[in-house]
Amino acid sequence: MKFRAYILILFSLFLISYSSTDVSAHSGRTNSSGCHNNRSTGGYHCHGGYGDTTSNGRSTVESYKDSDLNGENDSYQDLQEIGINIENMGLKDGEQDAEHGSFQENPKPPGELSNAEYGWYKEGYKKGYKTKIDGIAYEQGYQKGLGFKSKITPEKFAITSKAKAKFNSGYLKGQTEKWIYTAKLAASESKPLSLPKDLPRDVTNLAKDAYEKRLSNIKKEEEAYQEGLSSARKEEDYSVPTKYEGLSALYYQKGYYTIFNQLINIKNTALKEGWSGEKYKVPSAAEEYNLQYIYQKYYEEGKRKKIIDKIYQVGMIFLILACFLFIVFITYKIQEKIKQKNALK
């Protein structure tokens, strides 16, 4: 009887030990893929050995870790929490694919999932892709509108109406800036404006307005430049007319000093050559800027200055000579008076 009781006790201890080991090895309820949530860590892991990342950098199910198995039974983990974790993995993968515009209608998960789990993953993937694609659609459309190659084709943005609208808005802005710049450039180069026939009417009108406005500004700038040239040729003091205040004032200034700087050089050369009696020869700069009359004017002035200088020199000689004779005369008179006084004595 005692022997039977002893055997019964040993058998009971064996059952208790086996039950405890089983609980520790499988803490928590697993799904069809061998995955489950751990309430103590908040992590979702699989006993199938999935890695954290795949070779292409996509997110994966959390790896199995012995530290997760703390013996706490989390078999009552809410199914919704499992779905959120899987959906977040899909969200990250969707955002990653959106960077390259590589949308997958049926995205490939990082590991084997049940139908329900794949539904969560796919939902997260689409949500992540659409959110990300909405954010980059405008910039991609803008770049394409400017004429640069878009790294994402427009068809990819048709996945969401919001992304498509943003892409079209960015594209329109890029097209507007591109053709306004083209119109201004054509006007600056005196070329006719040529626009594609399929341009939106608003873009066409804005480009034409920019072309006409640039032509008008060019005309005003040319007038200011020519008036600056004329003022300098007349040797007038620098003063910008009121009608050219603003951007056109720079062109007036440019015209004025283009002539003024040349005029000073030509004037100094003409005075020097006229005074020294060198042969009359108009400099090439005077011919280039139509300043021959300046050279002639100051060449003659140089000659006159030479004559005046000579007259001045001769006059100074006569003045010195007259002073000398006057001194001699006074000296002579003084000496005569001295002689007369001596004779009377």
Short mmCIF file of C-alpha atoms in Angstrom, two decimals:
data_model
loop_
_atom_site.label_atom_id
_atom_site.label_comp_id
_atom_site.label_asym_id
_atom_site.label_seq_id
_atom_site.Cartn_x
_atom_site.Cartn_y
_atom_site.Cartn_z
CA MET A 1 0.00 0.00 0.00
CA LYS A 2 2.80 2.36 0.87
CA PHE A 3 4.56 1.48 -2.38
CA ARG A 4 1.46 2.42 -4.41
CA ALA A 5 1.15 5.76 -2.60
CA TYR A 6 4.80 6.47 -3.30
CA ILE A 7 4.35 5.74 -7.02
CA LEU A 8 1.23 7.95 -7.14
CA ILE A 9 3.09 10.89 -5.57
CA LEU A 10 5.99 10.59 -8.06
CA PHE A 11 3.57 10.46 -10.99
CA SER A 12 1.76 13.59 -9.74
CA LEU A 13 5.04 15.52 -9.39
CA PHE A 14 5.99 14.50 -12.94
CA LEU A 15 2.69 15.82 -14.33
CA ILE A 16 3.08 19.15 -12.48
CA SER A 17 6.67 19.56 -13.76
CA TYR A 18 5.66 18.80 -17.38
CA SER A 19 2.73 21.23 -17.23
CA SER A 20 4.98 24.07 -15.92
CA THR A 21 7.54 23.48 -18.69
CA ASP A 22 4.86 23.55 -21.37
CA VAL A 23 3.50 26.88 -20.10
CA SER A 24 6.95 28.49 -20.10
CA ALA A 25 7.75 27.41 -23.63
CA HIS A 26 4.50 28.64 -25.11
CA SER A 27 3.55 31.74 -23.19
CA GLY A 28 0.64 33.24 -25.07
CA ARG A 29 -1.68 32.21 -27.85
CA THR A 30 -0.10 31.93 -31.34
CA ASN A 31 -1.75 32.35 -34.72
CA SER A 32 -1.55 30.10 -37.76
CA SER A 33 1.94 31.40 -38.54
CA GLY A 34 3.25 30.69 -35.07
CA CYS A 35 3.12 34.40 -34.14
CA HIS A 36 1.58 36.13 -31.13
CA ASN A 37 1.69 39.29 -29.00
CA ASN A 38 3.51 39.43 -25.68
CA ARG A 39 1.58 41.61 -23.26
CA SER A 40 4.63 42.32 -21.09
CA THR A 41 6.78 43.66 -23.95
CA GLY A 42 4.08 44.87 -26.33
CA GLY A 43 5.95 43.10 -29.14
CA TYR A 44 4.59 40.89 -31.88
CA HIS A 45 6.87 37.95 -32.60
CA CYS A 46 6.85 34.62 -34.36
CA HIS A 47 8.29 31.33 -33.38
CA GLY A 48 9.12 30.72 -37.02
CA GLY A 49 12.36 32.70 -36.86
CA TYR A 50 11.60 35.73 -39.11
CA GLY A 51 14.32 38.41 -39.11
CA ASP A 52 13.80 42.10 -38.31
CA THR A 53 14.51 43.16 -41.89
CA THR A 54 14.81 41.55 -45.28
CA SER A 55 17.56 42.17 -47.82
CA ASN A 56 15.57 45.06 -49.38
CA GLY A 57 15.14 46.87 -46.06
CA ARG A 58 11.42 46.10 -45.67
CA SER A 59 10.00 45.68 -42.17
CA THR A 60 9.37 42.16 -40.87
CA VAL A 61 7.69 40.42 -37.99
CA GLU A 62 9.67 40.72 -34.74
CA SER A 63 12.10 37.85 -34.17
CA TYR A 64 11.53 35.19 -31.53
CA LYS A 65 13.36 36.05 -28.32
CA ASP A 66 13.72 33.94 -25.19
CA SER A 67 13.39 37.14 -23.16
CA ASP A 68 9.79 37.42 -24.36
CA LEU A 69 8.92 34.15 -22.68
CA ASN A 70 8.61 35.33 -19.12
CA GLY A 71 6.06 32.75 -18.24
CA GLU A 72 3.19 35.23 -18.18
CA ASN A 73 0.15 33.84 -19.95
CA ASP A 74 -1.04 36.43 -22.53
CA SER A 75 -3.57 34.18 -24.24
CA TYR A 76 -6.16 36.89 -23.64
CA GLN A 77 -4.30 39.47 -25.78
CA ASP A 78 -6.86 41.43 -27.76
CA LEU A 79 -6.94 40.39 -31.41
CA GLN A 80 -7.15 44.06 -32.38
CA GLU A 81 -3.65 44.71 -31.02
CA ILE A 82 -2.27 41.97 -33.23
CA GLY A 83 -3.96 43.56 -36.22
CA ILE A 84 -2.53 46.99 -35.40
CA ASN A 85 1.02 45.63 -35.25
CA ILE A 86 0.70 43.86 -38.59
CA GLU A 87 -0.99 46.89 -40.16
CA ASN A 88 1.90 49.12 -39.01
CA MET A 89 4.34 46.83 -40.80
CA GLY A 90 2.32 47.23 -43.97
CA LEU A 91 2.20 51.00 -43.40
CA LYS A 92 6.00 51.28 -43.36
CA ASP A 93 6.39 49.11 -46.46
CA GLY A 94 3.79 51.20 -48.30
CA GLU A 95 5.61 54.43 -47.46
CA GLN A 96 8.87 52.92 -48.68
CA ASP A 97 7.35 51.90 -52.02
CA ALA A 98 5.75 55.34 -52.42
CA GLU A 99 9.22 56.92 -52.49
CA HIS A 100 9.77 55.16 -55.82
CA GLY A 101 6.20 55.06 -57.04
CA SER A 102 6.25 51.27 -57.11
CA PHE A 103 2.73 50.48 -55.94
CA GLN A 104 1.85 46.82 -55.56
CA GLU A 105 -1.79 45.86 -55.78
CA ASN A 106 -1.00 42.70 -53.82
CA PRO A 107 2.09 43.56 -51.75
CA LYS A 108 4.36 40.77 -50.63
CA PRO A 109 4.50 40.48 -46.82
CA PRO A 110 7.75 39.79 -44.96
CA GLY A 111 6.64 36.33 -43.96
CA GLU A 112 3.77 33.88 -44.15
CA LEU A 113 0.50 35.31 -42.83
CA SER A 114 -3.01 33.98 -42.53
CA ASN A 115 -5.73 35.47 -44.72
CA ALA A 116 -6.91 37.70 -41.89
CA GLU A 117 -3.38 38.85 -41.10
CA TYR A 118 -2.64 39.54 -44.76
CA GLY A 119 -5.77 41.67 -44.91
CA TRP A 120 -4.42 43.82 -42.06
CA TYR A 121 -1.01 44.05 -43.71
CA LYS A 122 -2.48 45.01 -47.09
CA GLU A 123 -4.71 47.66 -45.52
CA GLY A 124 -1.69 49.21 -43.78
CA TYR A 125 0.35 49.05 -46.99
CA LYS A 126 -2.27 50.93 -49.01
CA LYS A 127 -2.73 53.50 -46.26
CA GLY A 128 1.03 54.12 -46.00
CA TYR A 129 1.46 54.34 -49.76
CA LYS A 130 -1.42 56.77 -50.27
CA THR A 131 -0.41 59.04 -47.39
CA LYS A 132 3.18 59.25 -48.65
CA ILE A 133 2.26 59.64 -52.31
CA ASP A 134 -0.10 62.51 -51.46
CA GLY A 135 2.79 64.31 -49.81
CA ILE A 136 5.21 64.08 -52.74
CA ALA A 137 2.74 64.42 -55.61
CA TYR A 138 2.89 68.25 -55.80
CA GLU A 139 6.69 68.43 -55.91
CA GLN A 140 6.91 65.69 -58.53
CA GLY A 141 4.30 67.44 -60.67
CA TYR A 142 6.14 70.76 -60.30
CA GLN A 143 9.45 69.25 -61.42
CA LYS A 144 7.82 67.60 -64.41
CA GLY A 145 6.08 70.87 -65.28
CA LEU A 146 9.45 72.64 -65.35
CA GLY A 147 10.64 70.10 -67.87
CA PHE A 148 12.65 67.85 -65.60
CA LYS A 149 12.12 64.13 -65.66
CA SER A 150 9.84 62.94 -62.88
CA LYS A 151 11.07 59.87 -61.04
CA ILE A 152 7.46 58.80 -60.58
CA THR A 153 5.17 58.51 -63.59
CA PRO A 154 1.88 60.47 -63.46
CA GLU A 155 -0.08 57.24 -63.60
CA LYS A 156 1.11 56.36 -60.11
CA PHE A 157 -0.60 59.45 -58.72
CA ALA A 158 -3.96 58.40 -60.11
CA ILE A 159 -4.22 55.94 -57.22
CA THR A 160 -5.77 58.69 -55.09
CA SER A 161 -7.81 61.64 -56.29
CA LYS A 162 -5.97 63.87 -53.81
CA ALA A 163 -2.54 62.88 -55.12
CA LYS A 164 -3.66 63.28 -58.71
CA ALA A 165 -5.02 66.78 -57.98
CA LYS A 166 -1.80 67.78 -56.23
CA PHE A 167 0.32 66.41 -59.06
CA ASN A 168 -1.72 68.34 -61.63
CA SER A 169 -1.50 71.50 -59.51
CA GLY A 170 2.27 71.19 -59.23
CA TYR A 171 2.56 70.41 -62.92
CA LEU A 172 0.54 73.50 -63.84
CA LYS A 173 2.73 75.71 -61.65
CA GLY A 174 5.88 74.26 -63.21
CA GLN A 175 4.52 74.74 -66.73
CA THR A 176 3.53 78.33 -65.94
CA GLU A 177 7.00 79.23 -64.63
CA LYS A 178 8.71 77.46 -67.52
CA TRP A 179 6.78 79.21 -70.28
CA ILE A 180 6.83 82.63 -68.63
CA TYR A 181 10.62 82.36 -68.45
CA THR A 182 10.74 81.17 -72.07
CA ALA A 183 8.57 84.13 -73.14
CA LYS A 184 10.79 86.66 -71.35
CA LEU A 185 13.90 85.12 -72.86
CA ALA A 186 12.43 85.25 -76.36
CA ALA A 187 11.53 88.92 -75.91
CA SER A 188 15.02 89.72 -74.61
CA GLU A 189 16.56 88.06 -77.66
CA SER A 190 14.08 89.77 -80.03
CA LYS A 191 12.68 86.41 -81.09
CA PRO A 192 9.01 85.64 -81.83
CA LEU A 193 7.10 83.84 -79.12
CA SER A 194 6.36 80.21 -79.95
CA LEU A 195 4.10 78.24 -77.59
CA PRO A 196 2.80 74.65 -77.79
CA LYS A 197 -0.78 74.44 -79.02
CA ASP A 198 -1.82 72.09 -76.24
CA LEU A 199 -0.82 74.46 -73.42
CA PRO A 200 -3.63 75.31 -70.98
CA ARG A 201 -5.28 78.61 -71.87
CA ASP A 202 -4.26 80.23 -68.59
CA VAL A 203 -0.60 79.35 -69.13
CA THR A 204 -0.73 80.60 -72.72
CA ASN A 205 -2.23 83.93 -71.66
CA LEU A 206 0.29 84.42 -68.86
CA ALA A 207 3.19 83.65 -71.21
CA LYS A 208 1.89 86.11 -73.81
CA ASP A 209 1.45 88.81 -71.18
CA ALA A 210 4.99 88.23 -69.93
CA TYR A 211 6.30 88.45 -73.51
CA GLU A 212 4.53 91.77 -74.21
CA LYS A 213 5.52 93.23 -70.86
CA ARG A 214 9.15 92.28 -71.41
CA LEU A 215 9.12 93.87 -74.87
CA SER A 216 7.68 97.05 -73.36
CA ASN A 217 10.31 97.08 -70.63
CA ILE A 218 13.08 96.49 -73.15
CA LYS A 219 11.88 99.47 -75.17
CA LYS A 220 11.87 101.69 -72.09
CA GLU A 221 15.28 100.41 -71.02
CA GLU A 222 16.69 101.15 -74.48
CA GLU A 223 15.26 104.67 -74.37
CA ALA A 224 16.85 105.25 -70.97
CA TYR A 225 20.18 103.92 -72.22
CA GLN A 226 20.17 106.12 -75.32
CA GLU A 227 19.21 109.20 -73.30
CA GLY A 228 22.08 108.48 -70.93
CA LEU A 229 24.44 108.33 -73.93
CA SER A 230 23.08 111.60 -75.27
CA SER A 231 23.39 113.40 -71.95
CA ALA A 232 27.02 112.36 -71.58
CA ARG A 233 27.83 113.43 -75.17
CA LYS A 234 26.46 116.88 -74.34
CA GLU A 235 28.79 116.94 -71.33
CA GLU A 236 25.85 117.43 -69.01
CA ASP A 237 26.03 116.61 -65.30
CA TYR A 238 24.71 113.19 -64.33
CA SER A 239 21.05 113.34 -63.34
CA VAL A 240 18.47 110.59 -63.92
CA PRO A 241 15.18 111.95 -65.32
CA THR A 242 12.11 111.24 -63.18
CA LYS A 243 10.50 109.11 -65.90
CA TYR A 244 13.35 106.61 -65.62
CA GLU A 245 13.20 106.08 -61.87
CA GLY A 246 13.32 102.41 -60.93
CA LEU A 247 14.92 99.65 -63.00
CA SER A 248 15.27 101.88 -66.09
CA ALA A 249 17.52 104.23 -64.08
CA LEU A 250 20.22 101.56 -64.23
CA TYR A 251 20.12 101.65 -68.02
CA TYR A 252 20.31 105.45 -68.05
CA GLN A 253 23.31 105.25 -65.74
CA LYS A 254 24.94 102.60 -67.90
CA GLY A 255 24.49 104.71 -71.04
CA TYR A 256 25.75 107.89 -69.39
CA TYR A 257 28.95 106.41 -67.97
CA THR A 258 29.66 104.38 -71.10
CA ILE A 259 30.22 107.73 -72.89
CA PHE A 260 31.47 109.71 -69.91
CA ASN A 261 34.43 107.41 -69.23
CA GLN A 262 35.46 107.44 -72.90
CA LEU A 263 34.91 111.18 -73.15
CA ILE A 264 37.33 111.92 -70.29
CA ASN A 265 40.08 109.86 -71.94
CA ILE A 266 39.50 111.43 -75.37
CA LYS A 267 39.40 114.94 -73.87
CA ASN A 268 42.73 114.51 -72.06
CA THR A 269 44.36 113.01 -75.14
CA ALA A 270 43.13 115.85 -77.40
CA LEU A 271 44.31 118.59 -75.01
CA LYS A 272 47.75 117.03 -74.73
CA GLU A 273 48.19 116.47 -78.48
CA GLY A 274 46.83 119.91 -79.38
CA TRP A 275 49.13 121.65 -76.91
CA SER A 276 52.21 119.70 -78.00
CA GLY A 277 51.47 120.35 -81.67
CA GLU A 278 51.17 116.69 -82.62
CA LYS A 279 49.46 115.77 -85.86
CA TYR A 280 45.65 115.83 -85.69
CA LYS A 281 44.48 112.22 -85.51
CA VAL A 282 41.10 111.13 -84.19
CA PRO A 283 41.45 108.11 -81.81
CA SER A 284 39.57 104.91 -82.66
CA ALA A 285 37.55 105.22 -79.42
CA ALA A 286 36.27 108.62 -80.55
CA GLU A 287 35.12 107.11 -83.84
CA GLU A 288 33.56 104.09 -82.11
CA TYR A 289 31.47 106.22 -79.75
CA ASN A 290 30.86 109.09 -82.19
CA LEU A 291 32.98 111.48 -80.16
CA GLN A 292 35.06 112.94 -83.02
CA TYR A 293 33.74 116.40 -82.23
CA ILE A 294 35.02 116.05 -78.65
CA TYR A 295 38.50 115.26 -79.90
CA GLN A 296 38.39 118.17 -82.34
CA LYS A 297 37.06 120.57 -79.71
CA TYR A 298 39.73 119.82 -77.15
CA TYR A 299 42.51 119.47 -79.73
CA GLU A 300 41.83 123.06 -80.78
CA GLU A 301 41.60 124.08 -77.15
CA GLY A 302 44.99 122.49 -76.57
CA LYS A 303 46.45 124.54 -79.42
CA ARG A 304 44.95 127.74 -77.99
CA LYS A 305 46.37 126.95 -74.60
CA LYS A 306 49.78 126.54 -76.23
CA ILE A 307 49.52 129.99 -77.86
CA ILE A 308 48.32 131.53 -74.61
CA ASP A 309 51.19 129.89 -72.77
CA LYS A 310 53.68 131.31 -75.30
CA ILE A 311 52.18 134.79 -75.06
CA TYR A 312 52.36 134.51 -71.30
CA GLN A 313 55.99 133.46 -71.48
CA VAL A 314 56.91 136.35 -73.85
CA GLY A 315 54.98 138.76 -71.67
CA MET A 316 56.85 137.57 -68.62
CA ILE A 317 60.16 138.07 -70.43
CA PHE A 318 59.23 141.64 -71.39
CA LEU A 319 58.01 142.31 -67.87
CA ILE A 320 61.24 141.06 -66.37
CA LEU A 321 63.25 143.07 -68.91
CA ALA A 322 61.21 146.21 -68.19
CA CYS A 323 61.74 145.75 -64.48
CA PHE A 324 65.44 145.31 -65.06
CA LEU A 325 65.66 148.47 -67.20
CA PHE A 326 63.64 150.38 -64.63
CA ILE A 327 66.02 149.35 -61.89
CA VAL A 328 69.00 150.32 -64.06
CA PHE A 329 67.40 153.68 -64.80
CA ILE A 330 66.67 154.40 -61.14
CA THR A 331 70.18 153.39 -60.20
CA TYR A 332 71.59 155.70 -62.85
CA LYS A 333 69.49 158.66 -61.61
CA ILE A 334 70.59 158.12 -58.05
CA GLN A 335 74.22 158.07 -59.08
CA GLU A 336 73.75 161.32 -61.10
CA LYS A 337 72.30 163.12 -58.09
CA ILE A 338 75.19 161.98 -55.95
CA LYS A 339 77.68 163.35 -58.50
CA GLN A 340 75.90 166.72 -58.65
CA LYS A 341 75.99 167.06 -54.86
CA ASN A 342 79.69 166.28 -54.81
CA ALA A 343 80.38 168.87 -57.56
CA LEU A 344 78.67 171.67 -55.57
CA LYS A 345 80.85 171.01 -52.62
#
